């Protein structure tokens, strides 16, 4: 009976309003958008459509810049998500954090690196000298702040936010170095 079937995207679990709200929370980590996300939405809705789109977008933007680094993007992404899952489960006193929640948060926080890669496709960041370095550091800080805030709100880890922020900064610095060099 085809009339009672749900739409394909709904059946696959792709929810565009959630993708939009999580993307806005990453783009504006200090505004009302980040505070409007409920803890249950972050933790229980481990949406992977947005992070996959952002990872594919980063690979495509690197391809536009003349770099074939799809393997590096996915390799750093998978190993970084597994390491962060282990770290978060060791640090979290409130219970286990699923790997899908970590993949979702780290993937959504990759959005500022996508913006930097888009700029890098037009003009090379490493040739801008200190301005390129400032843009890279600001991108790392932006990604780190957004992901640390999402981990803080979604996993109730306010006391451990700086312990979580340091390894995420290292992970996003690897993505930025892939992007600019």
Tab-separated table of N, CA, C and O in Angstrom, residues 18-88:
chain	number	residue	atom	x	y	z
A	18	UNK	N	15.962	20.008	11.942
A	18	UNK	CA	17.024	19.736	12.917
A	18	UNK	C	18.396	20.059	12.343
A	18	UNK	O	19.259	20.571	13.064
A	19	UNK	N	18.603	19.747	11.068
A	19	UNK	CA	19.874	20.084	10.426
A	19	UNK	C	20.068	21.595	10.430
A	19	UNK	O	21.148	22.099	10.740
A	20	UNK	N	19.015	22.325	10.130
A	20	UNK	CA	19.072	23.786	10.109
A	20	UNK	C	19.346	24.351	11.498
A	20	UNK	O	20.186	25.239	11.662
A	21	UNK	N	18.680	23.821	12.516
A	21	UNK	CA	18.871	24.364	13.869
A	21	UNK	C	20.252	24.032	14.415
A	21	UNK	O	20.879	24.871	15.071
A	22	UNK	N	20.768	22.836	14.136
A	22	UNK	CA	22.122	22.501	14.588
A	22	UNK	C	23.176	23.306	13.830
A	22	UNK	O	24.181	23.708	14.405
A	23	UNK	N	22.949	23.559	12.557
A	23	UNK	CA	23.891	24.372	11.785
A	23	UNK	C	23.920	25.809	12.299
A	23	UNK	O	24.985	26.421	12.404
A	24	UNK	N	22.756	26.337	12.648
A	24	UNK	CA	22.706	27.684	13.221
A	24	UNK	C	23.372	27.734	14.586
A	24	UNK	O	23.992	28.734	14.938
A	25	UNK	N	23.255	26.665	15.364
A	25	UNK	CA	23.921	26.617	16.668
A	25	UNK	C	25.432	26.599	16.509
A	25	UNK	O	26.152	27.133	17.350
A	26	UNK	N	25.935	26.015	15.415
A	26	UNK	CA	27.379	26.018	15.163
A	26	UNK	C	27.819	27.376	14.629
A	26	UNK	O	28.857	27.904	15.033
A	27	UNK	N	27.045	27.954	13.733
A	27	UNK	CA	27.424	29.244	13.163
A	27	UNK	C	27.365	30.379	14.175
A	27	UNK	O	28.131	31.331	14.094
A	28	UNK	N	26.451	30.277	15.133
A	28	UNK	CA	26.296	31.302	16.167
A	28	UNK	C	26.378	30.639	17.540
A	28	UNK	O	25.364	30.469	18.216
A	29	UNK	N	27.586	30.256	18.008
A	29	UNK	CA	27.682	29.479	19.249
A	29	UNK	C	27.354	30.272	20.511
A	29	UNK	O	27.081	29.682	21.548
A	30	UNK	N	27.383	31.597	20.447
A	30	UNK	CA	27.117	32.391	21.641
A	30	UNK	C	25.721	32.987	21.659
A	30	UNK	O	25.330	33.588	22.633
A	31	UNK	N	24.980	32.845	20.596
A	31	UNK	CA	23.683	33.492	20.501
A	31	UNK	C	22.557	32.645	21.054
A	31	UNK	O	22.751	31.606	21.696
A	32	UNK	N	21.371	33.103	20.762
A	32	UNK	CA	20.171	32.409	21.233
A	32	UNK	C	19.964	31.075	20.519
A	32	UNK	O	19.247	30.222	21.008
A	33	UNK	N	20.611	30.895	19.372
A	33	UNK	CA	20.425	29.658	18.611
A	33	UNK	C	21.038	28.466	19.330
A	33	UNK	O	20.468	27.380	19.330
A	34	UNK	N	22.212	28.670	19.919
A	34	UNK	CA	22.859	27.569	20.646
A	34	UNK	C	22.103	27.253	21.927
A	34	UNK	O	22.025	26.101	22.348
A	35	UNK	N	21.530	28.259	22.547
A	35	UNK	CA	20.797	28.037	23.796
A	35	UNK	C	19.414	27.453	23.543
A	35	UNK	O	18.814	26.890	24.440
A	36	UNK	N	18.902	27.610	22.323
A	36	UNK	CA	17.556	27.116	22.027
A	36	UNK	C	17.511	25.606	21.820
A	36	UNK	O	16.449	25.011	21.875
A	37	UNK	N	18.669	24.988	21.567
A	37	UNK	CA	18.688	23.536	21.393
A	37	UNK	C	18.516	22.858	22.746
A	37	UNK	O	19.227	23.144	23.695
A	38	UNK	N	17.575	21.963	22.826
A	38	UNK	CA	17.383	21.225	24.059
A	38	UNK	C	18.454	20.148	24.161
A	38	UNK	O	18.989	19.679	23.172
A	39	UNK	N	18.734	19.743	25.376
A	39	UNK	CA	19.730	18.706	25.602
A	39	UNK	C	19.318	17.391	24.945
A	39	UNK	O	20.141	16.682	24.401
A	40	UNK	N	18.048	17.063	24.986
A	40	UNK	CA	17.572	15.825	24.383
A	40	UNK	C	17.705	15.804	22.882
A	40	UNK	O	17.936	14.764	22.285
A	41	UNK	N	17.553	16.978	22.255
A	41	UNK	CA	17.698	17.054	20.800
A	41	UNK	C	19.130	16.752	20.383
A	41	UNK	O	19.371	16.061	19.403
A	42	UNK	N	20.087	17.248	21.144
A	42	UNK	CA	21.488	17.029	20.798
A	42	UNK	C	21.886	15.587	21.066
A	42	UNK	O	22.536	14.936	20.246
A	43	UNK	N	21.496	15.077	22.228
A	43	UNK	CA	21.956	13.758	22.636
A	43	UNK	C	21.185	12.625	21.970
A	43	UNK	O	21.768	11.635	21.543
A	44	UNK	N	19.884	12.760	21.862
A	44	UNK	CA	19.067	11.658	21.347
A	44	UNK	C	18.922	11.665	19.832
A	44	UNK	O	18.640	10.635	19.240
A	45	UNK	N	19.071	12.823	19.198
A	45	UNK	CA	18.935	12.905	17.749
A	45	UNK	C	20.324	12.953	17.132
A	45	UNK	O	20.844	14.017	16.834
A	46	UNK	N	20.945	11.806	17.001
A	46	UNK	CA	22.279	11.726	16.417
A	46	UNK	C	22.142	11.724	14.904
A	46	UNK	O	22.274	10.696	14.245
A	47	UNK	N	21.855	12.879	14.363
A	47	UNK	CA	21.640	13.050	12.931
A	47	UNK	C	22.980	12.963	12.208
A	47	UNK	O	23.918	13.664	12.561
A	48	UNK	N	23.081	12.099	11.231
A	48	UNK	CA	24.326	11.933	10.490
A	48	UNK	C	24.249	12.480	9.074
A	48	UNK	O	25.254	12.468	8.367
A	49	UNK	N	23.088	12.968	8.659
A	49	UNK	CA	22.965	13.501	7.303
A	49	UNK	C	23.732	14.816	7.172
A	49	UNK	O	24.430	15.034	6.173
A	50	UNK	N	23.626	15.691	8.155
A	50	UNK	CA	24.341	16.965	8.122
A	50	UNK	C	25.852	16.789	8.149
A	50	UNK	O	26.570	17.349	7.312
A	51	UNK	N	26.394	15.992	9.112
A	51	UNK	CA	27.847	15.787	9.117
A	51	UNK	C	28.382	15.127	7.851
A	51	UNK	O	29.463	15.480	7.380
A	52	UNK	N	27.622	14.198	7.292
A	52	UNK	CA	28.069	13.572	6.046
A	52	UNK	C	28.094	14.586	4.907
A	52	UNK	O	29.036	14.615	4.103
A	53	UNK	N	27.081	15.444	4.866
A	53	UNK	CA	27.051	16.485	3.832
A	53	UNK	C	28.205	17.460	4.013
A	53	UNK	O	28.828	17.890	3.031
A	54	UNK	N	28.519	17.816	5.264
A	54	UNK	CA	29.623	18.748	5.500
A	54	UNK	C	30.968	18.113	5.180
A	54	UNK	O	31.870	18.781	4.658
A	55	UNK	N	31.130	16.823	5.466
A	55	UNK	CA	32.378	16.141	5.123
A	55	UNK	C	32.532	16.016	3.602
A	55	UNK	O	33.622	16.235	3.065
A	56	UNK	N	31.440	15.685	2.914
A	56	UNK	CA	31.494	15.639	1.449
A	56	UNK	C	31.750	17.020	0.864
A	56	UNK	O	32.481	17.165	-0.122
A	57	UNK	N	31.141	18.037	1.477
A	57	UNK	CA	31.374	19.416	1.029
A	57	UNK	C	32.825	19.832	1.214
A	57	UNK	O	33.405	20.489	0.348
A	58	UNK	N	33.421	19.446	2.340
A	58	UNK	CA	34.834	19.768	2.569
A	58	UNK	C	35.719	19.071	1.553
A	58	UNK	O	36.640	19.674	0.994
A	59	UNK	N	35.425	17.804	1.272
A	59	UNK	CA	36.188	17.096	0.250
A	59	UNK	C	36.028	17.722	-1.124
A	59	UNK	O	36.990	17.836	-1.881
A	60	UNK	N	34.820	18.166	-1.451
A	60	UNK	CA	34.591	18.835	-2.735
A	60	UNK	C	35.292	20.177	-2.821
A	60	UNK	O	35.834	20.537	-3.875
A	61	UNK	N	35.292	20.925	-1.729
A	61	UNK	CA	35.993	22.218	-1.740
A	61	UNK	C	37.497	22.031	-1.827
A	61	UNK	O	38.183	22.818	-2.488
A	62	UNK	N	38.011	20.993	-1.190
A	62	UNK	CA	39.436	20.696	-1.338
A	62	UNK	C	39.753	20.276	-2.765
A	62	UNK	O	40.817	20.601	-3.297
A	63	UNK	N	38.822	19.580	-3.405
A	63	UNK	CA	39.006	19.193	-4.799
A	63	UNK	C	39.016	20.424	-5.707
A	63	UNK	O	39.787	20.487	-6.663
A	64	UNK	N	38.178	21.412	-5.384
A	64	UNK	CA	38.197	22.666	-6.143
A	64	UNK	C	39.518	23.410	-5.991
A	64	UNK	O	39.938	24.134	-6.888
A	65	UNK	N	40.162	23.230	-4.846
A	65	UNK	CA	41.462	23.859	-4.624
A	65	UNK	C	42.599	23.025	-5.207
A	65	UNK	O	43.768	23.408	-5.092
A	66	UNK	N	42.285	21.892	-5.834
A	66	UNK	CA	43.298	21.072	-6.482
A	66	UNK	C	43.915	20.035	-5.566
A	66	UNK	O	45.029	19.574	-5.811
A	67	UNK	N	43.218	19.647	-4.489
A	67	UNK	CA	43.752	18.670	-3.543
A	67	UNK	C	42.818	17.472	-3.469
A	67	UNK	O	41.631	17.629	-3.245
A	68	UNK	N	43.367	16.295	-3.639
A	68	UNK	CA	42.587	15.055	-3.524
A	68	UNK	C	42.807	14.477	-2.124
A	68	UNK	O	43.622	13.589	-1.937
A	69	UNK	N	42.093	15.008	-1.146
A	69	UNK	CA	42.301	14.600	0.244
A	69	UNK	C	41.056	13.990	0.870
A	69	UNK	O	40.818	14.160	2.064
A	70	UNK	N	40.254	13.278	0.105
A	70	UNK	CA	39.067	12.635	0.665
A	70	UNK	C	39.450	11.613	1.735
A	70	UNK	O	38.803	11.515	2.771
A	71	UNK	N	40.505	10.861	1.496
A	71	UNK	CA	40.951	9.856	2.456
A	71	UNK	C	41.407	10.473	3.760
A	71	UNK	O	41.138	9.936	4.838
A	72	UNK	N	42.106	11.603	3.671
A	72	UNK	CA	42.537	12.285	4.893
A	72	UNK	C	41.349	12.821	5.677
A	72	UNK	O	41.322	12.750	6.901
A	73	UNK	N	40.377	13.380	4.983
A	73	UNK	CA	39.195	13.921	5.656
A	73	UNK	C	38.455	12.811	6.395
A	73	UNK	O	38.127	12.938	7.583
A	74	UNK	N	38.212	11.703	5.721
A	74	UNK	CA	37.491	10.604	6.366
A	74	UNK	C	38.354	9.892	7.395
A	74	UNK	O	37.854	9.452	8.428
A	75	UNK	N	39.652	9.766	7.138
A	75	UNK	CA	40.545	9.124	8.102
A	75	UNK	C	40.646	9.905	9.401
A	75	UNK	O	40.506	9.343	10.501
A	76	UNK	N	40.893	11.223	9.290
A	76	UNK	CA	40.937	12.054	10.493
A	76	UNK	C	39.562	12.114	11.157
A	76	UNK	O	39.469	12.156	12.379
A	77	UNK	N	38.523	12.122	10.345
A	77	UNK	CA	37.172	12.178	10.910
A	77	UNK	C	36.833	10.941	11.721
A	77	UNK	O	36.381	11.040	12.869
A	78	UNK	N	37.075	9.775	11.174
A	78	UNK	CA	36.732	8.533	11.872
A	78	UNK	C	37.620	8.331	13.096
A	78	UNK	O	37.129	8.035	14.192
A	79	UNK	N	38.935	8.507	12.929
A	79	UNK	CA	39.820	8.292	14.078
A	79	UNK	C	39.584	9.347	15.155
A	79	UNK	O	39.621	9.040	16.351
A	80	UNK	N	39.323	10.584	14.766
A	80	UNK	CA	39.039	11.628	15.742
A	80	UNK	C	37.739	11.388	16.483
A	80	UNK	O	37.651	11.602	17.696
A	81	UNK	N	36.721	10.914	15.769
A	81	UNK	CA	35.433	10.631	16.426
A	81	UNK	C	35.548	9.453	17.388
A	81	UNK	O	34.977	9.492	18.491
A	82	UNK	N	36.288	8.429	17.010
A	82	UNK	CA	36.463	7.294	17.921
A	82	UNK	C	37.264	7.686	19.157
A	82	UNK	O	36.927	7.292	20.283
A	83	UNK	N	38.321	8.475	18.964
A	83	UNK	CA	39.123	8.926	20.114
A	83	UNK	C	38.314	9.846	21.022
A	83	UNK	O	38.396	9.748	22.254
A	84	UNK	N	37.509	10.735	20.437
A	84	UNK	CA	36.688	11.625	21.257
A	84	UNK	C	35.597	10.852	21.992
A	84	UNK	O	35.248	11.200	23.128
A	85	UNK	N	35.060	9.813	21.385
A	85	UNK	CA	34.069	8.986	22.067
A	85	UNK	C	34.684	8.313	23.283
A	85	UNK	O	34.088	8.307	24.377
A	86	UNK	N	35.869	7.778	23.124
A	86	UNK	CA	36.566	7.160	24.251
A	86	UNK	C	36.829	8.189	25.348
A	86	UNK	O	36.553	7.942	26.525
A	87	UNK	N	37.322	9.344	24.971
A	87	UNK	CA	37.628	10.390	25.943
A	87	UNK	C	36.370	10.875	26.663
A	87	UNK	O	36.366	11.034	27.886
A	88	UNK	N	35.305	11.103	25.914
A	88	UNK	CA	34.067	11.586	26.528
A	88	UNK	C	33.458	10.554	27.463
A	88	UNK	O	32.903	10.910	28.505
